[in-house]
Short mmCIF file of C-alpha atoms and ligand atoms in Angstrom, two decimals:
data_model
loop_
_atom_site.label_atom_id
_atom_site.label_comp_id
_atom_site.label_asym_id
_atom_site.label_seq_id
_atom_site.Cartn_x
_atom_site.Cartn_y
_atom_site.Cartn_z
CA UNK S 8 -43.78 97.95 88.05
CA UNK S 9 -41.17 97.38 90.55
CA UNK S 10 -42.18 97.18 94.24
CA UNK S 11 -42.58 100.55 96.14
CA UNK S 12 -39.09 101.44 98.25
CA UNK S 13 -40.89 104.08 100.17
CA UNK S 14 -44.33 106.06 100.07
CA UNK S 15 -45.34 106.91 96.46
CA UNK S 16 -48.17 107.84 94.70
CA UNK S 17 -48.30 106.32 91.16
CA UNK S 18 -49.84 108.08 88.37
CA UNK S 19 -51.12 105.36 85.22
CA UNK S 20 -51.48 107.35 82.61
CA UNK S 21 -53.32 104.52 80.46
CA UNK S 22 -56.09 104.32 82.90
CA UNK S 23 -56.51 108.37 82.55
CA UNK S 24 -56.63 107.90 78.26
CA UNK S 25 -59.36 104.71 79.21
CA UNK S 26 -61.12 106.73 81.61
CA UNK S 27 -61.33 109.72 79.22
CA UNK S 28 -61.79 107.62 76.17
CA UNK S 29 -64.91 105.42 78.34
CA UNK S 30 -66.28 108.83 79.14
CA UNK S 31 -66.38 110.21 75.52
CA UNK S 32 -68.23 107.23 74.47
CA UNK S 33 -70.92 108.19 76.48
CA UNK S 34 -71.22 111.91 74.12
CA UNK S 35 -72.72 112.72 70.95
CA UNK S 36 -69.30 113.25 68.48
CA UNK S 37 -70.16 117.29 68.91
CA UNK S 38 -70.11 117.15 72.46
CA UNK S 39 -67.23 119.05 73.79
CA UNK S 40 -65.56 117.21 76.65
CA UNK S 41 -64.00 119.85 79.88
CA UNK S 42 -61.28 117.89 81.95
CA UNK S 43 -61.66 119.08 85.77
CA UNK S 44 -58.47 119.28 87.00
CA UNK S 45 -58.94 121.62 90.19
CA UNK S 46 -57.13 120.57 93.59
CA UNK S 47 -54.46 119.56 91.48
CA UNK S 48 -56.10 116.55 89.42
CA UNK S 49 -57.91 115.51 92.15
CA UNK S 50 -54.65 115.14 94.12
CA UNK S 51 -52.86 113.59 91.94
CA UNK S 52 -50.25 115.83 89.47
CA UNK S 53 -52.57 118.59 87.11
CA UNK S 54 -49.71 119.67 85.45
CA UNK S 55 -49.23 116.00 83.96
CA UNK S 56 -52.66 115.24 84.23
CA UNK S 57 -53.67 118.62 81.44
CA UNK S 58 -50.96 117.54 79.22
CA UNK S 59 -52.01 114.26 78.99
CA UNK S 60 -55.35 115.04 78.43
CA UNK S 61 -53.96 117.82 75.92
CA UNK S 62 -52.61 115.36 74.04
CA UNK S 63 -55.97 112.88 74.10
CA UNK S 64 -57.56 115.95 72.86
CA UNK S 65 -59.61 117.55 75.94
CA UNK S 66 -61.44 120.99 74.58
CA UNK S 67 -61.13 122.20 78.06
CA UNK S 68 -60.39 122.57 80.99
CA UNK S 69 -61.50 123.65 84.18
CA UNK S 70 -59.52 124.52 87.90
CA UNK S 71 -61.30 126.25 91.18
CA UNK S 72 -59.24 129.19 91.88
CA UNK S 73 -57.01 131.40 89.62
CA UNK S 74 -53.42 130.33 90.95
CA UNK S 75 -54.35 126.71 89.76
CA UNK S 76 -54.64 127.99 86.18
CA UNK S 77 -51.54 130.13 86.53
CA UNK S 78 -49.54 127.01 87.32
CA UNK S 79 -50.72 125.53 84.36
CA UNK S 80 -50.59 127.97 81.65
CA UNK S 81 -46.47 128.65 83.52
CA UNK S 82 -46.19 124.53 82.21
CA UNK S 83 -47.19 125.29 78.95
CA UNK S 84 -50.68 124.37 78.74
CA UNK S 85 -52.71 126.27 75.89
CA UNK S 86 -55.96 124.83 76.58
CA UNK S 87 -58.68 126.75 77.16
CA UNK S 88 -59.07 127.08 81.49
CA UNK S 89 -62.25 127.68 82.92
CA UNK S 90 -61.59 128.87 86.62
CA UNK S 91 -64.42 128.02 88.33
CA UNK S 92 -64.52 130.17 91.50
CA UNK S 93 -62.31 132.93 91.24
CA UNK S 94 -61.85 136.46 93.14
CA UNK S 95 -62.25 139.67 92.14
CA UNK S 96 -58.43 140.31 93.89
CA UNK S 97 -57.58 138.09 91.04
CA UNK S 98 -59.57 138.86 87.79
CA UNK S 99 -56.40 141.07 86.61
CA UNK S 100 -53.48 137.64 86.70
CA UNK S 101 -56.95 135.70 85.22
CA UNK S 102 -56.45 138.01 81.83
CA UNK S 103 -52.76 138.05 81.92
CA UNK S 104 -53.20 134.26 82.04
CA UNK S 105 -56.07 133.95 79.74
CA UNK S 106 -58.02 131.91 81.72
CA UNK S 107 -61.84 132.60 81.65
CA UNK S 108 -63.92 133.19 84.77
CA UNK S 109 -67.18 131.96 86.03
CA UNK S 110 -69.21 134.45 86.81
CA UNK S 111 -71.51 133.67 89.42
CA UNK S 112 -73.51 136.90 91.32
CA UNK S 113 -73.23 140.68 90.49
CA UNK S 114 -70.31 141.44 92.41
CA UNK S 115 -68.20 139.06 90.42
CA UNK S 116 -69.93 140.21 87.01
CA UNK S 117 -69.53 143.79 87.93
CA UNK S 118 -65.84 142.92 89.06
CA UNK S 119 -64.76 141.72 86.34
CA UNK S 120 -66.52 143.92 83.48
CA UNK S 121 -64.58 146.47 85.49
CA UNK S 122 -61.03 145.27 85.55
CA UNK S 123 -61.66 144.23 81.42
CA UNK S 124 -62.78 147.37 80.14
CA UNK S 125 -59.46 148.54 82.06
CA UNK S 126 -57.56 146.32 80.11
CA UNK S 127 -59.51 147.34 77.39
CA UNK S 128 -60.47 144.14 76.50
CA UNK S 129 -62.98 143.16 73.53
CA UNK S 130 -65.74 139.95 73.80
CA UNK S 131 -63.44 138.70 76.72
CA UNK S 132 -64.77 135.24 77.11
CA UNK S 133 -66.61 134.72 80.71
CA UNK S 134 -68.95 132.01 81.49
CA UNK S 135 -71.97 132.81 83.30
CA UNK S 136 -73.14 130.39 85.94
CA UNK S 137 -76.90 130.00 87.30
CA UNK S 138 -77.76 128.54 90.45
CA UNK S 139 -81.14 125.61 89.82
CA UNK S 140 -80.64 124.22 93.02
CA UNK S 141 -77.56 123.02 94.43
CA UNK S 142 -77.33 126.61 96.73
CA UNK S 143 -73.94 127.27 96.86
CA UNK S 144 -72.49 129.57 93.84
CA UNK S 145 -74.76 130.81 90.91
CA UNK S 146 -77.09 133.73 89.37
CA UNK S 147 -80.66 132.94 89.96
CA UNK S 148 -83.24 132.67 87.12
CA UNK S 149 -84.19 135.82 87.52
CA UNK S 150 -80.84 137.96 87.24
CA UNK S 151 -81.07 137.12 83.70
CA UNK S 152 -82.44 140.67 82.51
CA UNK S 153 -79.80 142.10 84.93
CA UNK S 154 -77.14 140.57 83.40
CA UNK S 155 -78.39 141.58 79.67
CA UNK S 156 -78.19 144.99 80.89
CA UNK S 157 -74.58 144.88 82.12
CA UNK S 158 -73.55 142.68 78.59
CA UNK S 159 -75.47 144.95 76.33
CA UNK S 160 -73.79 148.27 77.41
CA UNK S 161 -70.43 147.00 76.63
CA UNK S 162 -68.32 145.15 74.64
CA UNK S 163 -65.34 143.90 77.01
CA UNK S 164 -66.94 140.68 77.68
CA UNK S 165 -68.83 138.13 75.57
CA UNK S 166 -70.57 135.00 77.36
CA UNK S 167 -68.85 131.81 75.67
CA UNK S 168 -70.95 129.80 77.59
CA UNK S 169 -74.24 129.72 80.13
CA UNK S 170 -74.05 126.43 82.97
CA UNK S 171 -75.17 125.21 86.50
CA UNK S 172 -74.50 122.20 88.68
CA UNK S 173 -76.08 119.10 89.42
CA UNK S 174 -76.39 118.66 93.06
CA UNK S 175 -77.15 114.88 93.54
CA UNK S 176 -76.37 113.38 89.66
CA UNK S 177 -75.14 110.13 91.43
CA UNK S 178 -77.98 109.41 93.33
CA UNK S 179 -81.20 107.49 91.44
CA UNK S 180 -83.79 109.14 94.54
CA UNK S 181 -83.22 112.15 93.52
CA UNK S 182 -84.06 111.49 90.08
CA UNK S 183 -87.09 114.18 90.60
CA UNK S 184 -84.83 116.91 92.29
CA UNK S 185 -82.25 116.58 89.27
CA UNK S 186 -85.29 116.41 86.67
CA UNK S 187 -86.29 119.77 88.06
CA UNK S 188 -82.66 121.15 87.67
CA UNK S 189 -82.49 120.28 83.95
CA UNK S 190 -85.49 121.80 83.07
CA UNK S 191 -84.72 125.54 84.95
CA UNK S 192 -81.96 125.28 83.21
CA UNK S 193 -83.44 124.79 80.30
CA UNK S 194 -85.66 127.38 80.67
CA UNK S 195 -82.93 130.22 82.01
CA UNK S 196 -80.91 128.87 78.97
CA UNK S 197 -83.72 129.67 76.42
CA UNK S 198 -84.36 133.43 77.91
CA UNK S 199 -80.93 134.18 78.19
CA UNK S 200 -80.03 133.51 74.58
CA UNK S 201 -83.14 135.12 73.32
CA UNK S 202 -82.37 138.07 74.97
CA UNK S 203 -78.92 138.64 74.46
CA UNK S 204 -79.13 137.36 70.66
CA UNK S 205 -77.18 134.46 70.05
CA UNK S 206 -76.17 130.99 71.48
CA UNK S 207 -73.61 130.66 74.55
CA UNK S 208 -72.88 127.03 75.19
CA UNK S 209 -74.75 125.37 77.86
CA UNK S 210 -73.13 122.39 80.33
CA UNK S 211 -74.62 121.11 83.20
CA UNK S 212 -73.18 117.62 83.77
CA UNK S 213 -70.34 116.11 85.69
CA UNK S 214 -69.53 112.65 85.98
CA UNK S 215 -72.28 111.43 87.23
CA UNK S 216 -74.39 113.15 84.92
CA UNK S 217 -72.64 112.34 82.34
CA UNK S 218 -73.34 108.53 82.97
CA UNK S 219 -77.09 109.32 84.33
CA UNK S 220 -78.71 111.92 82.15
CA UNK S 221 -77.74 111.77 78.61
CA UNK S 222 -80.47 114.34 77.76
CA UNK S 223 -78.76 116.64 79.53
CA UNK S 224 -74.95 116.96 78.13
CA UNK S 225 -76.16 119.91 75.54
CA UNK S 226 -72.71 121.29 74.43
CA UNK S 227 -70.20 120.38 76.70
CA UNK S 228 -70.03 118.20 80.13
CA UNK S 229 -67.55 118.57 83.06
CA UNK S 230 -65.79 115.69 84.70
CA UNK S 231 -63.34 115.45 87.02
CA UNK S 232 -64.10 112.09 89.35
CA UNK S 233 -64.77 109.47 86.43
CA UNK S 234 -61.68 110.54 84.31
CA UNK S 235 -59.51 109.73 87.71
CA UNK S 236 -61.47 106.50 87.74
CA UNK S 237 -64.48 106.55 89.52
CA UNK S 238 -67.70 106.73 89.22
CA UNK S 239 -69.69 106.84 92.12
CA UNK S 240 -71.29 103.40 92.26
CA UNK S 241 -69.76 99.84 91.97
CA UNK S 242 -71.43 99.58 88.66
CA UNK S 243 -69.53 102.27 87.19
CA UNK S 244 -66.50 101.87 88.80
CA UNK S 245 -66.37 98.34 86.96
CA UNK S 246 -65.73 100.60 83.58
CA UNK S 247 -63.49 102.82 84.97
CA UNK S 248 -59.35 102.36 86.00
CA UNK S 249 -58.51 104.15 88.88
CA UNK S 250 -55.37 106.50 88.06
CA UNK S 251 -54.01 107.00 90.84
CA UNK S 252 -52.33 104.19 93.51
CA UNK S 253 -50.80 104.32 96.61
CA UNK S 254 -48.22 102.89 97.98
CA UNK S 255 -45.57 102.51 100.76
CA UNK S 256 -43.43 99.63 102.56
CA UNK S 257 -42.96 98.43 106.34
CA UNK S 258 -40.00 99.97 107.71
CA UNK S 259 -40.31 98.02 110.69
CA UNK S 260 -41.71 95.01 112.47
CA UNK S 261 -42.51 94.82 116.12
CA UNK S 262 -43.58 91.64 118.40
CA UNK S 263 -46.21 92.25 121.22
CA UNK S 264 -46.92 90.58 123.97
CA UNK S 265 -50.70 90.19 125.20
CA UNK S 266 -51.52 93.70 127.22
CA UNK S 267 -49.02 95.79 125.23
CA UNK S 268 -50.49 98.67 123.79
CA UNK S 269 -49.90 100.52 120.13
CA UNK S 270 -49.35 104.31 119.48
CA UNK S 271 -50.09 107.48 121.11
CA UNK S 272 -52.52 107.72 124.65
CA UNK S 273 -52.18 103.86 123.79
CA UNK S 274 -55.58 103.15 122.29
CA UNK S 275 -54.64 99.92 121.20
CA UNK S 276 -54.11 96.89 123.26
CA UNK S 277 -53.26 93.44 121.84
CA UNK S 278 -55.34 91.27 122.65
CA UNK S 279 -52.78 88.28 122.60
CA UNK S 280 -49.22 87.93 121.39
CA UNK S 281 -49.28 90.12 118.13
CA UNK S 282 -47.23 91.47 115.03
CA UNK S 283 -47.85 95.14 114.79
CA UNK S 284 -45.83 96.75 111.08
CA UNK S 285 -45.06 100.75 110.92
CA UNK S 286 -45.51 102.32 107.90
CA UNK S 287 -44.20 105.76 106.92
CA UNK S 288 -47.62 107.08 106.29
CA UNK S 289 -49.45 109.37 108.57
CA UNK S 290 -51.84 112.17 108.64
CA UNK S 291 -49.80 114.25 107.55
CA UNK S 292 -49.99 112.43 104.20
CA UNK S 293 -53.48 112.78 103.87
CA UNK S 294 -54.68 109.46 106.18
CA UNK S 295 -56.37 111.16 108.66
CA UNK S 296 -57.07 110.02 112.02
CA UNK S 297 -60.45 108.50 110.87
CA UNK S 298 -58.89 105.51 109.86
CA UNK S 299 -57.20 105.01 113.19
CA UNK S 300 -58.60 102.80 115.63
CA UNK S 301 -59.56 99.79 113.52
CA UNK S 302 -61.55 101.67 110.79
CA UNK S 303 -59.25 101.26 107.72
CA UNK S 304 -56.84 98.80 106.30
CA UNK S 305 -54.17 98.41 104.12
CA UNK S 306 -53.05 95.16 102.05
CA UNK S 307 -49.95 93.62 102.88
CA UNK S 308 -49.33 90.62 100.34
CA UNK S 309 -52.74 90.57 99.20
CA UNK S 310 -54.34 90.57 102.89
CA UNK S 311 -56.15 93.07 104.51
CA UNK S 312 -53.83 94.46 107.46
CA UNK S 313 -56.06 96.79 109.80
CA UNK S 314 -54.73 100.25 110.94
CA UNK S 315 -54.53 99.47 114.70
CA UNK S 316 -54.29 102.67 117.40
CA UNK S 317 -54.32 106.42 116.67
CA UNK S 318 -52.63 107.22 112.58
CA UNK S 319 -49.58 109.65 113.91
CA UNK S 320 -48.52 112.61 112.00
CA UNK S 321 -45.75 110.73 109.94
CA UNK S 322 -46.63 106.88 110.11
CA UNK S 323 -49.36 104.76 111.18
CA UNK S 324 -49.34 101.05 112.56
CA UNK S 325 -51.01 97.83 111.12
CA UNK S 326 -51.86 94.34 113.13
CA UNK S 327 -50.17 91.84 110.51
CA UNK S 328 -50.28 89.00 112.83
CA UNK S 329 -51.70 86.69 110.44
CA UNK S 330 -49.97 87.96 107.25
CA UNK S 331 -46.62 86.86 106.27
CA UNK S 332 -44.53 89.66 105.44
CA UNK S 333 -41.36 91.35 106.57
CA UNK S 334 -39.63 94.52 107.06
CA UNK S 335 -39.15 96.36 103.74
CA UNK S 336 -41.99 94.49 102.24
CA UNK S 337 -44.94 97.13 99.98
CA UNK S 338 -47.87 98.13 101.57
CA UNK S 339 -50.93 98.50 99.38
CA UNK S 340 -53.14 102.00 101.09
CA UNK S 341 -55.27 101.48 97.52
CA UNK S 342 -54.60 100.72 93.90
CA UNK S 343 -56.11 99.42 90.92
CA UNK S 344 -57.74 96.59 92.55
CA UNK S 345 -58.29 97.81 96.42
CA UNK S 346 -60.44 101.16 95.66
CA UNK S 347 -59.69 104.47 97.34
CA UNK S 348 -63.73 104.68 97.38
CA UNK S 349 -63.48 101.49 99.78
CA UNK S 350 -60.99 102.95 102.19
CA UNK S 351 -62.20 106.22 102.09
CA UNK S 352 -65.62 104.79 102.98
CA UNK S 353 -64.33 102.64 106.30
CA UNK S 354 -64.00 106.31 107.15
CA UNK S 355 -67.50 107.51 105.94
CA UNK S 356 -65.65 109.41 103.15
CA UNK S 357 -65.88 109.16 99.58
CA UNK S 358 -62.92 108.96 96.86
CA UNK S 359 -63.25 112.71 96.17
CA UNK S 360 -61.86 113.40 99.64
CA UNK S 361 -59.41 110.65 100.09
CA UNK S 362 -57.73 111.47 96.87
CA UNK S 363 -57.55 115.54 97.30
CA UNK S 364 -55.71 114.74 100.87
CA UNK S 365 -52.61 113.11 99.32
CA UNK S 366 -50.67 115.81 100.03
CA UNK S 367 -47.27 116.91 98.53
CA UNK S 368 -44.83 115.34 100.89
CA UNK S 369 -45.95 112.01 98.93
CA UNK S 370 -43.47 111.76 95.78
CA UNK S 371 -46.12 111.05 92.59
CA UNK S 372 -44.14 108.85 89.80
CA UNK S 373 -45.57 107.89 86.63
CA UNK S 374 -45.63 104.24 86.37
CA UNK S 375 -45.52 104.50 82.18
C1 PLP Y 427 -65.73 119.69 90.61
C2 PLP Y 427 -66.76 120.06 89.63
C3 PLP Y 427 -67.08 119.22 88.53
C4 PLP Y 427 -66.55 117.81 88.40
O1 PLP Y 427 -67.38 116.93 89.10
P1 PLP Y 427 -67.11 115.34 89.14
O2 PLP Y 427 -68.21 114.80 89.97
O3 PLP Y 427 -65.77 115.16 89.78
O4 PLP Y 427 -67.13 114.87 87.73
C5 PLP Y 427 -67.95 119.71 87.57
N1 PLP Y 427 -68.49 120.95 87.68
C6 PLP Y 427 -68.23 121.76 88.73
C7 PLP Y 427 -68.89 123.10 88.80
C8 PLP Y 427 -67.38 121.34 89.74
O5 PLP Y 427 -67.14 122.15 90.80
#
């Protein structure tokens, strides 16, 4: 791979076929794998991200909102999309688009049974989605004879599958709390399909269940973080290749005496004569100010190169004194071998966050 000439955000699509393949080993053979691709591949590119995947064989996928699936069925994905939060303002583009909702309260459910019996739509698929404990979207265990109600009256929807969401799958001392989810589930899983008369799927997992509860991957899992290559602890991340690296260059170079200070409402002072790099990064790019100050650092020839002042809009600086380099020269932010989950942490992030901020002003390439 030749040397970045500017800011880029490279995209190894080897890593994403190890990732996936490292993350199907994990399944039973009649496990059904869902690719989360929402906030556009976990900022990197979904659109290249679903076909590749298409091609490795994915049984679905899943975005958050609506206009994420749009974009991808526009690029020729025929995949089946599982929208995970949509709108009712939406639900009418979500059939034109053939992407299948998550239904999560009444409103939603009544919402959409509307819009597809005016469509007059037959056994539309919807998945329904219970709530066991995270709080945030879901039906509660008790809704369930509500819901048989609604889906036994008519025929414009038919439940493909029945899930919830693990709330703390990564963490081992919450092994009780998570125990407790599997089991509710379990439980509103069992009523539901004895009441409505046959079998919807069930999934539950994401990454980190996938890799932590293997009793609990029933039909189909969900994972987004792991296939982008990580997996939530260093001992997971050793299996995993991150996808997504990026990169940039020093555009220039300047020399500072002891007393000068660095950036905006000069926050940094050198401490001695220094060499302070600018690099056409900034928060604008998705480094937020967090990193400013001394918190982050980049890698400049293999050496760690700390962000020194406030990160501007556009660029930020980096004390190189000790590092031979010159202008021109590429700037690691993170790649294969300095992890996002590292950086993002000097923050008190995690990957998930650092990756979604890329934004689009970064130019992704495909280093394949
Ligand atoms: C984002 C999301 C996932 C993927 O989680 P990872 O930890 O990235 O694997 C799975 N299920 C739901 C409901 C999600 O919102």
């Amino acid at each position: 791979m030749a040397k970045a000439q500017e800011t880029v955000l490279e995209l190894d699509l080897n890593a994403l076929s190890h990732n996936f393949n490292y993350l199907k080993s994990k399944l039973d053979s009649n496990t059904k794998f869902l690719g989360v691709v929402k906030a556009f591949a976990y900022g990197s590119d979904s659109v290249t991200i679903a076909k590749h995947l298409e091609k490795l064989g994915v049984d679905y996928l899943a975005v958050a909102y609506v206009k994420e699936g749009e974009i991808l069925r526009a690029h020729g994905i025929r995949t089946p999309i599982l929208v995970l939060h949509p709108q009712p303002k939406n639900f009418k583009s979500l059939i034109e688009h053939c992407l299948e909702p998550s239904l999560y309260n009444t409103k939603v459910l009544n919402a959409f049974i509307e819009v597809a019996e005016r469509q007059s739509q037959k056994d539309y698929p919807v998945h329904i989605k219970f709530n066991t404990g995270l709080n945030r979207l879901g039906f509660w265990e008790n809704d369930v004879d509500y819901i048989i109600n609604k889906l036994i009256k008519g025929k414009s929807i038919k439940v493909k599958s029945i899930f919830s969401h693990l709330a703390a799958s990564e963490d081992h001392d919450e092994k009780d709390f998570t125990l407790n989810q599997i089991s509710s589930f379990e439980a509103i899983a069992q009523d539901f399909s004895n009441k409505i008369g046959y079998k919807p799927w069930l999934h539950l997992c994401n990454t980190s269940g996938v890799l932590n509860y293997p009793e609990a991957h029933y039909d189909m899992v969900r994972c987004g973080i792991g296939l982008y290559g990580f997996g939530n602890n260093p001992n997971e991340d050793k299996n995993l290749i991150p996808v997504a690296s990026l990169k940039s260059v020093i555009s220039q170079i300047h020399k500072i005496e002891k007393g000068e200070s660095v950036g905006y409402n000069r926050s940094y002072k050198a401490s001695s004569f220094e060499k302070i790099a600018t690099i056409p990064i900034g928060h604008a790019d998705g480094i937020s100010r967090l990193y400013g100050n001394g918190k982050g650092y980049l890698i400049v020839n293999g050496q760690k190169a700390p962000i020194v002042g406030n990160v501007c809009m556009d660029m930020l600086m980096i004390n190189v004194t000790n590092i031979e380099c010159t202008e021109g020269d590429e700037v690691i932010v993170f790649d294969q071998s300095y992890s996002a989950a590292t950086l993002a942490e000097s923050a008190g992030t995690i990957s998930y966050e650092i990756l979604t901020s890329i934004s689009n002003r970064v130019k992704r390439i495909l280093t394949k």
